[in-house]
PDB file of C-alpha atoms in Angstrom:
ATOM      1  CA  MET P  12      -0.366   4.945   9.522  1.00  0.00           C
ATOM      2  CA  GLU P  13      -0.110   6.646   6.168  1.00  0.00           C
ATOM      3  CA  GLN P  14       3.675   6.158   6.312  1.00  0.00           C
ATOM      4  CA  THR P  15       3.103   2.512   7.053  1.00  0.00           C
ATOM      5  CA  SER P  16       0.936   2.080   3.990  1.00  0.00           C
ATOM      6  CA  LEU P  17       3.403   3.825   1.719  1.00  0.00           C
ATOM      7  CA  ALA P  18       6.228   1.676   3.025  1.00  0.00           C
ATOM      8  CA  LEU P  19       4.154  -1.515   2.404  1.00  0.00           C
ATOM      9  CA  ILE P  20       3.389  -0.416  -1.100  1.00  0.00           C
ATOM     10  CA  ALA P  21       6.973   0.482  -1.870  1.00  0.00           C
ATOM     11  CA  PHE P  22       8.377  -2.648  -0.314  1.00  0.00           C
ATOM     12  CA  GLY P  23       5.773  -4.737  -2.271  1.00  0.00           C
ATOM     13  CA  PHE P  24       6.892  -3.087  -5.556  1.00  0.00           C
ATOM     14  CA  VAL P  25      10.564  -3.873  -4.769  1.00  0.00           C
ATOM     15  CA  VAL P  26       9.732  -7.459  -3.852  1.00  0.00           C
ATOM     16  CA  GLU P  27       7.727  -8.002  -6.981  1.00  0.00           C
ATOM     17  CA  ARG P  28      10.492  -6.454  -9.278  1.00  0.00           C
ATOM     18  CA  SER P  29      13.242  -8.434  -7.513  1.00  0.00           C
ATOM     19  CA  GLY P  30      11.855 -11.708  -8.893  1.00  0.00           C
ATOM     20  CA  LEU P  31      12.503 -10.255 -12.386  1.00  0.00           C
ATOM     21  CA  LEU P  32      16.096  -9.449 -11.523  1.00  0.00           C
ATOM     22  CA  VAL P  33      16.685 -12.915 -10.178  1.00  0.00           C
ATOM     23  CA  GLN P  34      15.216 -14.382 -13.413  1.00  0.00           C
ATOM     24  CA  MET P  35      17.352 -12.173 -15.549  1.00  0.00           C
ATOM     25  CA  LEU P  36      20.562 -13.129 -13.581  1.00  0.00           C
ATOM     26  CA  ALA P  37      19.935 -16.911 -13.525  1.00  0.00           C
ATOM     27  CA  PRO P  38      17.317 -18.053 -16.130  1.00  0.00           C
ATOM     28  CA  ASP P  39      16.560 -21.571 -14.870  1.00  0.00           C
ATOM     29  CA  SER P  40      13.594 -23.295 -13.540  1.00  0.00           C
ATOM     30  CA  ARG P  41      14.392 -22.462  -9.845  1.00  0.00           C
ATOM     31  CA  SER P  42      14.548 -18.773 -10.652  1.00  0.00           C
ATOM     32  CA  ALA P  43      11.158 -19.058 -12.432  1.00  0.00           C
ATOM     33  CA  ARG P  44       9.683 -20.411  -9.144  1.00  0.00           C
ATOM     34  CA  VAL P  45      11.434 -17.582  -7.145  1.00  0.00           C
ATOM     35  CA  SER P  46      10.053 -15.030  -9.671  1.00  0.00           C
ATOM     36  CA  ALA P  47       6.489 -16.417  -9.279  1.00  0.00           C
ATOM     37  CA  VAL P  48       6.650 -16.344  -5.516  1.00  0.00           C
ATOM     38  CA  SER P  49       8.149 -12.865  -5.412  1.00  0.00           C
ATOM     39  CA  PHE P  50       5.390 -11.709  -7.789  1.00  0.00           C
ATOM     40  CA  ARG P  51       2.735 -12.913  -5.499  1.00  0.00           C
ATOM     41  CA  LEU P  52       4.327 -11.714  -2.268  1.00  0.00           C
ATOM     42  CA  GLY P  53       4.873  -8.294  -3.852  1.00  0.00           C
ATOM     43  CA  LEU P  54       1.221  -8.066  -4.934  1.00  0.00           C
ATOM     44  CA  ALA P  55       0.214  -9.117  -1.410  1.00  0.00           C
ATOM     45  CA  PHE P  56       2.348  -6.405   0.184  1.00  0.00           C
ATOM     46  CA  ILE P  57       0.954  -3.809  -2.187  1.00  0.00           C
ATOM     47  CA  ALA P  58      -2.612  -4.886  -1.456  1.00  0.00           C
ATOM     48  CA  LEU P  59      -1.959  -4.849   2.235  1.00  0.00           C
ATOM     49  CA  GLY P  60      -0.550  -1.231   1.919  1.00  0.00           C
ATOM     50  CA  ALA P  61      -3.675  -0.180   0.125  1.00  0.00           C
ATOM     51  CA  PHE P  62      -5.896  -1.809   2.745  1.00  0.00           C
ATOM     52  CA  ALA P  63      -3.872  -0.098   5.545  1.00  0.00           C
ATOM     53  CA  ALA P  64      -4.352   3.292   3.882  1.00  0.00           C
ATOM     54  CA  LEU P  65      -8.138   2.716   3.677  1.00  0.00           C
ATOM     55  CA  HIS P  66      -8.371   1.403   7.238  1.00  0.00           C
ATOM     56  CA  SER P  67      -6.398   4.175   8.736  1.00  0.00           C
ATOM     57  CA  SER P  68      -8.506   6.811   6.970  1.00  0.00           C
ATOM     58  CA  ARG P  69     -11.634   5.193   8.420  1.00  0.00           C
ATOM     59  CA  GLN P  70     -10.123   5.089  11.872  1.00  0.00           C
ATOM     60  CA  TYR P  71      -9.030   8.777  11.603  1.00  0.00           C
ATOM     61  CA  LEU P  72     -12.541   9.795  10.639  1.00  0.00           C
ATOM     62  CA  ILE P  73     -14.103   7.940  13.563  1.00  0.00           C
ATOM     63  CA  VAL P  74     -11.674   9.564  16.038  1.00  0.00           C
ATOM     64  CA  LEU P  75     -12.419  12.953  14.514  1.00  0.00           C
ATOM     65  CA  LYS P  76     -16.124  12.572  15.188  1.00  0.00           C
ATOM     66  CA  THR P  77     -15.491  12.236  18.909  1.00  0.00           C
ATOM     67  CA  LEU P  78     -13.545  15.502  19.141  1.00  0.00           C
ATOM     68  CA  THR P  79     -15.278  18.670  20.202  1.00  0.00           C
ATOM     69  CA  PRO P  80     -14.481  21.966  18.300  1.00  0.00           C
ATOM     70  CA  ALA P  81     -12.449  23.153  21.225  1.00  0.00           C
ATOM     71  CA  GLU P  82     -10.138  20.136  20.944  1.00  0.00           C
ATOM     72  CA  CYS P  83      -9.172  20.884  17.371  1.00  0.00           C
ATOM     73  CA  PRO P  84      -6.617  23.680  16.643  1.00  0.00           C
ATOM     74  CA  PRO P  85      -7.877  26.694  14.744  1.00  0.00           C
ATOM     75  CA  GLY P  86      -7.506  26.203  11.042  1.00  0.00           C
ATOM     76  CA  TYR P  87      -6.965  22.491  11.378  1.00  0.00           C
ATOM     77  CA  GLY P  88      -7.825  20.862   7.980  1.00  0.00           C
ATOM     78  CA  ALA P  89      -8.688  17.262   8.816  1.00  0.00           C
ATOM     79  CA  ARG P  90     -10.123  16.382   5.474  1.00  0.00           C
ATOM     80  CA  TRP P  91      -6.897  16.924   3.544  1.00  0.00           C
ATOM     81  CA  GLY P  92      -5.120  14.105   5.307  1.00  0.00           C
ATOM     82  CA  VAL P  93      -7.988  11.680   4.629  1.00  0.00           C
ATOM     83  CA  ALA P  94      -8.151  12.714   0.953  1.00  0.00           C
ATOM     84  CA  VAL P  95      -4.373  12.027   0.539  1.00  0.00           C
ATOM     85  CA  ASN P  96      -4.625   8.748   2.365  1.00  0.00           C
ATOM     86  CA  LEU P  97      -7.534   7.632   0.158  1.00  0.00           C
ATOM     87  CA  LEU P  98      -5.510   8.626  -2.886  1.00  0.00           C
ATOM     88  CA  VAL P  99      -2.650   6.461  -1.663  1.00  0.00           C
ATOM     89  CA  ALA P 100      -5.096   3.569  -1.285  1.00  0.00           C
ATOM     90  CA  ALA P 101      -6.471   4.179  -4.799  1.00  0.00           C
ATOM     91  CA  LEU P 102      -2.996   4.455  -6.317  1.00  0.00           C
ATOM     92  CA  GLY P 103      -1.742   1.330  -4.545  1.00  0.00           C
ATOM     93  CA  SER P 104      -4.739  -0.571  -5.764  1.00  0.00           C
ATOM     94  CA  ALA P 105      -4.114   0.686  -9.223  1.00  0.00           C
ATOM     95  CA  LEU P 106      -0.493  -0.444  -9.076  1.00  0.00           C
ATOM     96  CA  ALA P 107      -1.506  -3.891  -7.895  1.00  0.00           C
ATOM     97  CA  LEU P 108      -4.046  -4.208 -10.653  1.00  0.00           C
ATOM     98  CA  ALA P 109      -1.562  -2.860 -13.330  1.00  0.00           C
ATOM     99  CA  LEU P 110       1.096  -5.379 -12.230  1.00  0.00           C
ATOM    100  CA  TYR P 111      -1.439  -8.276 -12.128  1.00  0.00           C
ATOM    101  CA  ALA P 112      -2.948  -7.564 -15.604  1.00  0.00           C
ATOM    102  CA  PRO P 113      -1.438  -9.683 -18.399  1.00  0.00           C
TER     103      PRO P 113
END
């Protein structure tokens, strides 16, 4: 699910920035509304991506606890994936906050 969270964050960023492009190409009142809607939708996708990264990390840790040592391959580093996924969640949240801040 890490790829899904990354895709949602990237898509949210593109949606958020597309409103600025529309506003630059046609600076009228309708494009201002489109820009406001794309801003909110973009932030929602970014937040959803950050939440998906957090949720998938939690699910992964729950499943790992059910495995016996014999079921894990030798040298398997389970914590690295969780750490990266939590970092994706933190960076996605920071991006949403940075875009939202005036």
